[in-house]
Every structure is written in C-alpha cells, then in structure tokens.
Amino acid sequence: MKAAVCYEKNQPVRVEAVTLDAPRRNEVLVRLAASGVCHTDLSVITGVMPMKLPGVLGHEGAGIVEEVGEGVAQLAPGDRVALAWVTPCGCCFYCRIGKANLCELGEKINIHHRMPDGSTRLHQDGVDLSVFSALGTMAEMAVVPASAAVKLPEDAPLDKAALLGCAVMTGVGAVFNTAQVVPGSRVAVFGAGGVGLNVIQGAAIAGAERIIAVDVNARKLDFARSFGATHRIDASREDPVQALKELSDGRGVDYAFEAIGRKETIEQAYASVRRGGTCVVIGIGSYRETVSLNVFSLPIQEKRLLGSWYGGANVHHDFPRLLALYRAGKLKLDELVTRTYALEEVNQAFADMTEGVNARGLILFP
Ligand SMILES: NC(=O)c1ccc[n+]([C@@H]2O[C@H](COP(=O)([O-])OP(=O)(O)OC[C@H]3O[C@@H](n4cnc5c(N)ncnc54)[C@H](O)[C@@H]3O)[C@@H](O)[C@H]2O)c1
Ligand SMILES: [Zn+2]
Ligand SMILES: [Zn+2]
C-alpha cells in the first residue's frame, strides 16, 4: 500500500509503497477514506514538531474497519470510524479524572510515534517507520490502537468525519471544553486557519456576541466571516491589540484564542484580554521559544492563561456529538474543505497550506 513518508526535514514528502503488518491485540486495521492536512504535519516537515524520521504523516482521518485484532470487542469489520490522535487508555490517572486528552498512553505515543508497546506496524525495505500519533492517516490503510478508533453511525459521511479528528475537535473543543465560553461573550481568535475557523464557529455556537478574527491573510479573513466572525482584523495592516481594545470598550475581550503557535501572537492574545479574562493557547510553537509575562501586572490583571490540548477532548463522546451538530446544520464541515487532493498531491497540499490558500485541505482516497 502507499503512504506519504517524510524522510528528511524541509524536503518534499515521498508517496511510496510501504509494508503494513496485520493488527495485533487491541489494534484495528482501517482503510482510510480521507485525511485532513493539519499544520502540525507541516511542523514535522519543518522540524517544529519532533518525530524520528523516516515516518508517515497524518493524524486527521476517517475510514472503515477492515480487520480487528485479538481482544477487540467494541469494533467489527465494516464499522465507520474517525481516528483520535490522542489514544485514550481509559484507566490512567488522566482518563480516570475525565481528562482523556491528557492520557498517559496517548502522551507516550505522541512522543515516540509508535504503538503502545514501542513497535511499529509500518516498514519499508526492512526499515521501521515512525507513524504520526500511531495513526499515519496519509496512507491508504492504517493499523491503529483500537481505542483511537471512534465508532460513528453506519451512514456517517467519512470525508467530513475525518475533519473531526483534529481541526474541529481542537477548535470547537477549545471553546466548549477548555474555555467554556458563556453566551454574550466577546471573543478574539488569532489565526483563521483550519483550527482557528473551528474556534470561530464554536464561539458562534456558544452564543458569543462578538467574534473578532485576526489574521494576516485576507482570504482567511473572508473564510472567518462565513464561519461566524462578526469583525475582522488584518494584523499585517494594524496593531491587533489596539484594534481589539477598540472593539471591546477599551477593556479588552473576554476570551482570546491563539491558533497560530508564535511567541508574538501569544503575547498579543494575552494582551488583548480584559482583566479577569481568559487567553487560550492552541497553536504549537517551537520548543526553543518562550513567552514573557510582566510579573507586576500578572496578579493585578487576574487573567487566566490556559493551554488547550486536543480541545480537551473526550473523543468517544465528542466525535459523535460534533457529527450530530453537523447533521443538525449547526456545525459547518462542508465549507471547511476548500480543496481535495489525491495522496500523490500531498506536497501541493502542504505548499497550499504554507501559502494560506485553503480553509482545510483534504486528501481523499479512491
Ligand atoms: N493544541 C492542539 O491540540 C493543536 C491541535 C492541532 C493543531 N494545533 C496547532 O494549531 C496551529 C494552527 O493549525 P492550523 O492547522 O489551523 O494551521 P493553518 O496554517 O491552517 O492556520 C494558521 C493561520 O495563522 C495565520 N497567521 C500566521 N501568522 C500570523 C500572524 N502573525 N498574525 C495573525 N495570523 C497569522 C495564517 O495566515 C493562517 O491562517 C498550529 O500551530 C498547529 O500545530 C494545535
Ligand atoms: Zn492536527
Ligand atoms: Zn489514559
């Protein structure tokens, strides 16, 4: 089968034949229908996101179960599934306190990009391949931990469901689960890419009064409006902090979300929040960078600075809930996909992401 393999940093990904082992105990084999293209995949290529190379990219996918390994009772061949990039083990400290997005097993997988036992099911000419989040959705098929495959209704649209796996869960989840935005709030969203657009639509669903999109790309600001942004700020033309203050009675916004992953924009997001307001950081920046906070104003301002990992997801509950919102016409998924690609066009998809062409690019498998 074919997969998009990243061999070297800052080099094109190569779509090549690889060998996939059969699913072992507590694993399932999934035939992918679609894989989204997330900035975090691009960050593996640019070196911001550490992963031992060579490895297969992709962590936003949905497909159909083809085979189940020993001990898998909750899934059967033919089931439609969306894949979760934090595998919830169900029994660690974090799973027990209801924070499955911080699962210890999921974290271990995301450090090593291997199966829970440290092995990999993907190889090429005898070389073991890393597999992003133990999913590797930029491939025709994937063997994944069974608990990372979230069962969907029999008629679930798999192309749309793929997006739930990262952009939608991360963006909408940051609003619902992390920040818990209350109706009537004023919300700023830095970065109107695949994740940020979902923060915007999450804030709209949550009943925010003002949703102010901040981006440096006019096309993204147009997308932002169609996802529910009431105001738009082009940060390449004006100071976003000043502009946000002006849009919020000089006080600052109730919530600011950063969905870019840069020191400057995290500091801007924090600065644009009112006293007692909440700044949520979603973007993943370089581990070499540090944000600075003024120690005098930190307590006086009483702002909350929150990280948000995978939108605080409880995937087995949240994926079906988000799909139901889509079917009720309340969550936009069709509009997210501005262009689809064949797997062979994966480098074009990354180039388009760098150029800021799409809301979300989606790889479709025949
Ligand atoms: N925390 C998590 O769980 C999680 C999950 C998925 C993705 N991410 C991270 O979220 C970030 C966004 O991912 P994405 O897939 O939406 O990326 P994307 O490339 O689609 O979107 C990024 C957006 O930021 C805008 N931007 C860049 N520089 C800017 C600036 N200085 N000011 C304002 N806007 C600016 C771009 O124009 C673009 O629209 C990435 O860092 C990604 O790694 C985090
Ligand atoms: Zn992602
Ligand atoms: Zn766990």
Short mmCIF file of N, CA and C and ligand atoms in Angstrom, two decimals, residues 38-41 59-60 85 166-167 170 195 360, ligand 2:
data_model
loop_
_atom_site.label_atom_id
_atom_site.label_comp_id
_atom_site.label_asym_id
_atom_site.label_seq_id
_atom_site.Cartn_x
_atom_site.Cartn_y
_atom_site.Cartn_z
N CYS A 38 -3.08 19.01 8.38
CA CYS A 38 -3.01 19.92 9.53
C CYS A 38 -1.65 20.59 9.56
N HIS A 39 -1.60 21.78 10.15
CA HIS A 39 -0.32 22.48 10.26
C HIS A 39 0.69 21.67 11.09
N THR A 40 0.20 20.83 11.99
CA THR A 40 1.12 20.04 12.81
C THR A 40 1.88 19.03 11.95
N ASP A 41 1.27 18.53 10.88
CA ASP A 41 2.01 17.66 9.94
C ASP A 41 3.11 18.46 9.25
N HIS A 59 -2.77 12.77 10.89
CA HIS A 59 -3.40 12.41 12.17
C HIS A 59 -4.85 12.85 12.21
N GLU A 60 -5.43 13.16 11.04
CA GLU A 60 -6.83 13.62 10.98
C GLU A 60 -7.51 12.76 9.91
N TRP A 85 -6.10 11.43 17.63
CA TRP A 85 -4.62 11.46 17.72
C TRP A 85 -4.09 11.45 19.15
N CYS A 166 -9.04 16.23 14.01
CA CYS A 166 -8.15 17.23 14.59
C CYS A 166 -8.76 18.63 14.57
N ALA A 167 -8.89 19.24 13.39
CA ALA A 167 -9.25 20.68 13.34
C ALA A 167 -10.52 20.99 14.12
N THR A 170 -10.23 20.11 17.96
CA THR A 170 -9.30 21.03 18.63
C THR A 170 -9.91 22.42 18.77
N VAL A 195 -7.83 25.23 12.29
CA VAL A 195 -8.18 25.18 13.72
C VAL A 195 -8.92 26.45 14.12
N ARG A 360 -9.31 24.25 4.91
CA ARG A 360 -8.64 22.99 5.21
C ARG A 360 -8.46 22.23 3.91
ZN ZN B 2 -3.74 18.48 13.79
#
